[in-house]
Short mmCIF file of C-alpha atoms in Angstrom, two decimals:
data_model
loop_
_atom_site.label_atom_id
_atom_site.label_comp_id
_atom_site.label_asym_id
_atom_site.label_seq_id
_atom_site.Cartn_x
_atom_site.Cartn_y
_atom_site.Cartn_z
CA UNK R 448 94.15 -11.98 50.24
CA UNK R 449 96.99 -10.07 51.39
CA UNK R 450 97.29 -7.60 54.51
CA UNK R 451 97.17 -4.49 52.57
CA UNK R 452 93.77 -5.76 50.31
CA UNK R 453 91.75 -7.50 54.05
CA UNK R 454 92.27 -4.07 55.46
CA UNK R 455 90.33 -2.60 52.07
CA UNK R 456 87.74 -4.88 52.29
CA UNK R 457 86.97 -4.07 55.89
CA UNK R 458 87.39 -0.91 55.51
CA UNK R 459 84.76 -1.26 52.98
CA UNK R 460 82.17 -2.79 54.64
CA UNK R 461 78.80 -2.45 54.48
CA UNK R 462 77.38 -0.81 57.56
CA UNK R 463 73.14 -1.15 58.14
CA UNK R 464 72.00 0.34 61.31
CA UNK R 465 75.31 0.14 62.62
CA UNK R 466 75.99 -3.39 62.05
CA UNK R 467 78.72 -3.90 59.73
CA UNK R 468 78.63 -6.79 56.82
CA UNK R 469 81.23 -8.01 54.19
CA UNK R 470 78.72 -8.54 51.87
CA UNK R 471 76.60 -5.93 49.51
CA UNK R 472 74.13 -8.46 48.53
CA UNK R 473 70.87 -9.45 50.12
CA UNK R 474 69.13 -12.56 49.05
CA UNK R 475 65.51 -12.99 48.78
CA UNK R 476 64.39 -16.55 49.95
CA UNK R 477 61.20 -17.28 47.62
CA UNK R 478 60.59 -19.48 44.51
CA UNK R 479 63.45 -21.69 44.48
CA UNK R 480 62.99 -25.44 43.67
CA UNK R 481 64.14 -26.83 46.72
CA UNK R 482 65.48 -25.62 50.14
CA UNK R 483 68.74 -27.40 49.29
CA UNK R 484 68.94 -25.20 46.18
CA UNK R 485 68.56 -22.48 48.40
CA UNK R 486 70.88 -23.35 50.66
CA UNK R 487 73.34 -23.29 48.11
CA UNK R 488 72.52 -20.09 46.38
CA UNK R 489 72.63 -18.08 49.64
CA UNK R 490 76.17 -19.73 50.50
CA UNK R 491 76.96 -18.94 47.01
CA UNK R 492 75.97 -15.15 47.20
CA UNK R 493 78.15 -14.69 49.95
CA UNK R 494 75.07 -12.83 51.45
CA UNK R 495 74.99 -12.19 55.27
CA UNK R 496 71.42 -10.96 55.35
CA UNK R 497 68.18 -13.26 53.44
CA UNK R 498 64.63 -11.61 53.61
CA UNK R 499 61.79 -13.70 54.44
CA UNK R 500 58.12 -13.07 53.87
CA UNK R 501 56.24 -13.80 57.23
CA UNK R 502 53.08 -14.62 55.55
CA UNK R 503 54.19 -17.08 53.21
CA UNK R 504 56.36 -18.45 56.11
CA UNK R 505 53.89 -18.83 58.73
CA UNK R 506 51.34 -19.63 56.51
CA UNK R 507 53.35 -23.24 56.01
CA UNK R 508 52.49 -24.80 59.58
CA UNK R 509 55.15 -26.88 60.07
CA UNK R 510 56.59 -26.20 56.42
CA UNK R 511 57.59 -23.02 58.01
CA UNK R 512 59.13 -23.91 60.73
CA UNK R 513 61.21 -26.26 58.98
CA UNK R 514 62.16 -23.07 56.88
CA UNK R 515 62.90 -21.11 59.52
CA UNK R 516 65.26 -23.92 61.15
CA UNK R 517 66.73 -23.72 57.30
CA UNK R 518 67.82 -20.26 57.25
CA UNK R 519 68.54 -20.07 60.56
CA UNK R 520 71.53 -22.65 60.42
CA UNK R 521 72.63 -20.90 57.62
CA UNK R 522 74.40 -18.21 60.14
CA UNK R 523 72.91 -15.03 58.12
CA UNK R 524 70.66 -12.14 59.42
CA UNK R 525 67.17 -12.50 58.98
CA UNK R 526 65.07 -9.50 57.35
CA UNK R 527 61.33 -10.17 57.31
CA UNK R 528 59.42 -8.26 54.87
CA UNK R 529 56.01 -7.50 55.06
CA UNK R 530 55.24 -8.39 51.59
CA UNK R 531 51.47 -8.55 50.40
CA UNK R 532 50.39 -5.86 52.50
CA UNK R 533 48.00 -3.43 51.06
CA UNK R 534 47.44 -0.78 53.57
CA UNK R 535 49.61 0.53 56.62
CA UNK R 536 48.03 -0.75 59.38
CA UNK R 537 48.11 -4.22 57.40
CA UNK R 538 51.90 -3.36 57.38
CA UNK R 539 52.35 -2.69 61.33
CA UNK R 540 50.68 -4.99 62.54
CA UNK R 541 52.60 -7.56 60.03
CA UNK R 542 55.85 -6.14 61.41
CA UNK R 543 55.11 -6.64 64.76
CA UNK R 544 54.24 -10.18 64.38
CA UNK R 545 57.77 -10.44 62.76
CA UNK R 546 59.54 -8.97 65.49
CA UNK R 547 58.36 -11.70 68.03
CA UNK R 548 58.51 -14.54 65.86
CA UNK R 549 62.26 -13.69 64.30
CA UNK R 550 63.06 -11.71 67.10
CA UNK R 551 64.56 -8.90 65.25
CA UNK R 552 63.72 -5.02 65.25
CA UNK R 553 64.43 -5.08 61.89
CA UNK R 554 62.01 -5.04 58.73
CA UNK R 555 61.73 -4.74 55.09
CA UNK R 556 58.86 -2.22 54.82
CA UNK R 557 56.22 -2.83 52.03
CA UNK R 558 53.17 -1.60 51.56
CA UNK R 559 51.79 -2.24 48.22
CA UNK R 560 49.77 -0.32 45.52
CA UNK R 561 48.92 -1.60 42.27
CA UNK R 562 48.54 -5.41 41.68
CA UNK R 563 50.09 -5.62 37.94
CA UNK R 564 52.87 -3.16 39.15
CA UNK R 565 53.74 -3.86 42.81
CA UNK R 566 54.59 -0.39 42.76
CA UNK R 567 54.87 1.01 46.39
CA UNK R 568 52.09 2.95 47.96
CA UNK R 569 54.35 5.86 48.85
CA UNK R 570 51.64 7.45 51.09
CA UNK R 571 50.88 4.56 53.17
CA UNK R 572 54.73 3.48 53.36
CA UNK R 573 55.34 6.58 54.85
CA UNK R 574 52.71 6.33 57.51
CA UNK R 575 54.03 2.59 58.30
CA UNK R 576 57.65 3.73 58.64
CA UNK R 577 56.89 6.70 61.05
CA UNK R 578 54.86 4.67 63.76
CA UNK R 579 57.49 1.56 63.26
CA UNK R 580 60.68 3.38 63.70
CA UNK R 581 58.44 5.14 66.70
CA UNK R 582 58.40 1.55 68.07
CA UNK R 583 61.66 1.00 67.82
CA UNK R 584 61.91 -0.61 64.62
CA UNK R 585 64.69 -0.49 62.06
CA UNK R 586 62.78 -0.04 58.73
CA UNK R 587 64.36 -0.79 55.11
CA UNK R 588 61.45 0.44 52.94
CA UNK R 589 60.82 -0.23 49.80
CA UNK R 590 60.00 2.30 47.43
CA UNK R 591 60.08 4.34 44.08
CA UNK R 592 63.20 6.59 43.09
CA UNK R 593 61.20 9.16 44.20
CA UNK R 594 63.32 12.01 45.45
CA UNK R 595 60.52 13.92 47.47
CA UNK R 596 59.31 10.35 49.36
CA UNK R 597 63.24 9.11 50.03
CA UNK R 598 63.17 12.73 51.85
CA UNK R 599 59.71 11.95 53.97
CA UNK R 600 61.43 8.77 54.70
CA UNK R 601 64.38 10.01 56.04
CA UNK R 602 62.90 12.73 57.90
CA UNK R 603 61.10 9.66 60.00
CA UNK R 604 63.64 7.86 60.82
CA UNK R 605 64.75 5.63 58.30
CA UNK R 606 68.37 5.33 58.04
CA UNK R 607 68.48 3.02 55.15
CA UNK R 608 65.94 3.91 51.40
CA UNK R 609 65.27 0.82 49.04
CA UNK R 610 64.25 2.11 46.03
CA UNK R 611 63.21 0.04 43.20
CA UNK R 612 65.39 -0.51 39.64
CA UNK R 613 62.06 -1.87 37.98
CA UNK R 614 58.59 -3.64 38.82
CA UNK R 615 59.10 -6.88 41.10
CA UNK R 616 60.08 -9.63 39.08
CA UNK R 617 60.39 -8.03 35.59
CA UNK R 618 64.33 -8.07 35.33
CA UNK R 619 64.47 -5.22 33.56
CA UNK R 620 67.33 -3.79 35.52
CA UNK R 621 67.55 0.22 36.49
CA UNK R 622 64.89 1.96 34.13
CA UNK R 623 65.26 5.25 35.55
CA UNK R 624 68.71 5.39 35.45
CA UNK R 625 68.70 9.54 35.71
CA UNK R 626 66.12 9.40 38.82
CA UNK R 627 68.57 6.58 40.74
CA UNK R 628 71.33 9.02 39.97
CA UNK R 629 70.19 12.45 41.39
CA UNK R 630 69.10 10.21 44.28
CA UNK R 631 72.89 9.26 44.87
CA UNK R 632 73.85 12.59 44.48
CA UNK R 633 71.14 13.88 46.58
CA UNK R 634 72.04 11.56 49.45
CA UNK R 635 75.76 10.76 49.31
CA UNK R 636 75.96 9.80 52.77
CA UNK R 637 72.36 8.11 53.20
CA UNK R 638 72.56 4.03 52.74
CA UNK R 639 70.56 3.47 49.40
CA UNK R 640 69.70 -0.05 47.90
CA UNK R 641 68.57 -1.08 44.72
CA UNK R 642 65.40 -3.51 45.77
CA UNK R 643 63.57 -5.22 42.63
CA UNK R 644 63.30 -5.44 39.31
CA UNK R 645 67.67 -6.78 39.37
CA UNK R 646 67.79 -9.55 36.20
CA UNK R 647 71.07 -9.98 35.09
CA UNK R 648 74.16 -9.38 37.06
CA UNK R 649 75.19 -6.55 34.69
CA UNK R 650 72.09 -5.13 36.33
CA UNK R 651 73.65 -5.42 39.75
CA UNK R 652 77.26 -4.23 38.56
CA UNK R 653 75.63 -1.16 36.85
CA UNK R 654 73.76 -0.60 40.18
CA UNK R 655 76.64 -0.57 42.46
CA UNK R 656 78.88 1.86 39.81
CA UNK R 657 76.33 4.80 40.14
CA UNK R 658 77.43 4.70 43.79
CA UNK R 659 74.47 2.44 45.09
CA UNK R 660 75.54 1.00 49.10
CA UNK R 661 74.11 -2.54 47.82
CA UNK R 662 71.41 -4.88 45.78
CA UNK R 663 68.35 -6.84 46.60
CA UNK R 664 68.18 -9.68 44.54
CA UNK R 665 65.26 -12.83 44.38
CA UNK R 666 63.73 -14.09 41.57
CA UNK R 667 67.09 -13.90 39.01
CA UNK R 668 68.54 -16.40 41.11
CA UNK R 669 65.61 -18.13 42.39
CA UNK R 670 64.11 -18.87 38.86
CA UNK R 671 67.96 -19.06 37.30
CA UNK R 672 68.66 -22.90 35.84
CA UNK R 673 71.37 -23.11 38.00
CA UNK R 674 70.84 -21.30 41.27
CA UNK R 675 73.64 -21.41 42.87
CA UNK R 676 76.01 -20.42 39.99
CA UNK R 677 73.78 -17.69 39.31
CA UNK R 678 74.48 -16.33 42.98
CA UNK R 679 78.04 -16.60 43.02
CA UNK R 680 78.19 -14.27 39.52
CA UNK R 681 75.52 -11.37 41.28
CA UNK R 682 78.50 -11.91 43.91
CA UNK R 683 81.12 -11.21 41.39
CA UNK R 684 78.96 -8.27 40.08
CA UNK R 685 78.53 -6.72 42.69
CA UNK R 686 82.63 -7.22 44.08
CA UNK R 687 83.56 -5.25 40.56
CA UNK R 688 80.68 -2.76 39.95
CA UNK R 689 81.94 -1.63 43.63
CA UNK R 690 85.54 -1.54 42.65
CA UNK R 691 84.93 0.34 39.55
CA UNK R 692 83.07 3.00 41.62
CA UNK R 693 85.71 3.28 44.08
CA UNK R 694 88.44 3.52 41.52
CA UNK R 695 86.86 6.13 39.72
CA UNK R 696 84.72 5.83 36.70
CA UNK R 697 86.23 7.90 33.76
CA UNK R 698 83.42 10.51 32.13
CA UNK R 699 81.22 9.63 29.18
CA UNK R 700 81.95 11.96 25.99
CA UNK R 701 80.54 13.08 23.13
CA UNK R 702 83.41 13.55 21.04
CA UNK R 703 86.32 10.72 20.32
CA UNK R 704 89.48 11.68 22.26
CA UNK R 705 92.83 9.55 21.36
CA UNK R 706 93.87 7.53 24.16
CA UNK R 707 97.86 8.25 22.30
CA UNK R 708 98.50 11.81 22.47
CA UNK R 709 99.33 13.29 18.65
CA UNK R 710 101.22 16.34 19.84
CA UNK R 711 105.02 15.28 18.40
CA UNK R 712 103.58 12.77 16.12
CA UNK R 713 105.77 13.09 13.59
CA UNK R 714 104.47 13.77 9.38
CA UNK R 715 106.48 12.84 6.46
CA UNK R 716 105.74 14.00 3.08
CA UNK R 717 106.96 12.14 0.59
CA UNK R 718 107.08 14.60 -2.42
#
C-alpha cells in the first residue's frame, strides 16, 4: 500500500463512539466447530470488534473462561450482547453484568420479541437503551429499519442504530431494501449497521453500497464449510461494496443509453 492509498484508508476509518477501527466488519463468535476455527475466521475477517453473548459465555463454567482467554488474546474489542433477553429489565440487568465481567461500557442491545422471528421488541429496546446510556453505557441496539424507532433511539442517546437486513440466521440478505435506504438518507451522518439476517457476501457488499457505516456478520461464517475462507471474502465484500459507494454509484435507468455516443456516427447508403 502506497502513501497516497494508507492515508485513504485512515482517512476512512470506521469511527464507534469515538474510537476509530480499520475494519467495517464485526464478527459474531457463536456456532463455529471449534475455537481454533474461530480463531481463524476472526483473523481472517480482519475484524477489530467480536460480540459475545454473556449468557451462553458464562453459562460454560470454566468453558467460558477458557473462551474468554480465547478472544481476549486475539487483540480485538469485545462487544457483549445481551442476546435471549425478553423484556428490558432482563436486558439491564444483563448489561450490567457484562460491564463488570468484560469490563467495557459498551453493549449490543437486544431485547427480543417473537421466538420464530427474533424480531426486536422496539418498545422495550427503547426503554433498555434510555436507562443504559443514563448509566453510562454505549449502546449498539439492535433493531428493525424502522424509521420512527431509529429516531426514539437517537433521541436517547444512542450514537450508533443496528438495524436488521432479515430475521437472525435466515441469510436472506437486505429484504427491505427501500426502508434501509430512506434510513441512510434520513441519517447521513448517524453510524448505521446492518445486524442479521447477512448470508452471502454479496449481501454484505450490497449493504455497504447503499451507504451503510458497516456489517454484523455470525452464522454465514460460523456455519460456512470453510470458516475462515468464508471471512476473508465478507472482508473483501465489504473493502469493495465501500469503494463502490465512495466512488460513486452510477443511477439505475429505465431506458438503454449507449455507453458510445452516436452523434457523428457516420451513415452510408449504398444505393
Amino acid at each position: 500500500m502506497n502513501v497516497r492509498d494508507q492515508a485513504l484508508h485512515e482517512a476512512d476509518g470506521l469511527s464507534l463512539y469515538g474510537e476509530r477501527l480499520a475494519s467495517r466488519i464485526l464478527l459474531g463468535t457463536a456456532g463455529y466447530p471449534s475455537p481454533a476455527i474461530l480463531a481463524d475466521a476472526v483473523r481472517a475477517s480482519s475484524a477489530d470488534i467480536v460480540t459475545v453473548s454473556l449468557r451462553r459465555e458464562t453459562a460454560g463454567g470454566r468453558v467460558g473462561e477458557r473462551f474468554i482467554e480465547l478472544i481476549r488474546g486475539l487483540g480485538v474489542k469485545v462487544l457483549p450482547n445481551t442476546a435471549g433477553c425478553r423484556t428490558a429489565r432482563d436486558a439491564i440487568t444483563t448489561a450490567m453484568m457484562a460491564r463488570e465481567l468484560f469490563a467495557t461500557d459498551w453493549v449490543k442491545l437486544e431485547v427480543i420479541a417473537n421466538d420464530d422471528t427474533l424480531q426486536p421488541d422496539v418498545f422495550g429496546l427503547v426503554e433498555a437503551a434510555e436507562t443504559l446510556v443514563r448509566e453510562g453505557f454505549k449502546v449498539f441496539p439492535y433493531t428493525t429499519e424502522d424509521l420512527s424507532v431509529a429516531e426514539r433511539l437517537q433521541r436517547v442517546g444512542c450514537e450508533v442504530i443496528m438495524p436488521w437486513g432479515s430475521p437472525i440466521g435466515t441469510g436472506r440478505g437486505l429484504v427491505n431494501v427501500a426502508a434501509l435506504r430512506t434510513l441512510r438518507a434520513y441519517f447521513p451522518n448517524a453510524t448505521l449497521v446492518i445486524d442479521a439476517g447477512i448470508g452471502a457476501p454479496s449481501h454484505a457488499s450490497f449493504a455497504m453500497e447503499l451507504g451503510y457505516d458497516a456489517v454484523l456478520l455470525n452464522t454465514a461464517v460460523a456455519k460456512a464449510a470453510d470458516p475462515a475462507r468464508m471471512a476473508a471474502a465478507f472482508a473483501a465484500a465489504v473493502k469493495a461494496g465501500r469503494a463502490a459507494h465512495l466512488a460513486g454509484l452510477m443511477p439505475e435507468r429505465d431506458m438503454a443509453v449507449p455507453s458510445t455516443p452516436v452523434v457523428g456516427t457516420p451513415f452510408f447508403d449504398l444505393e
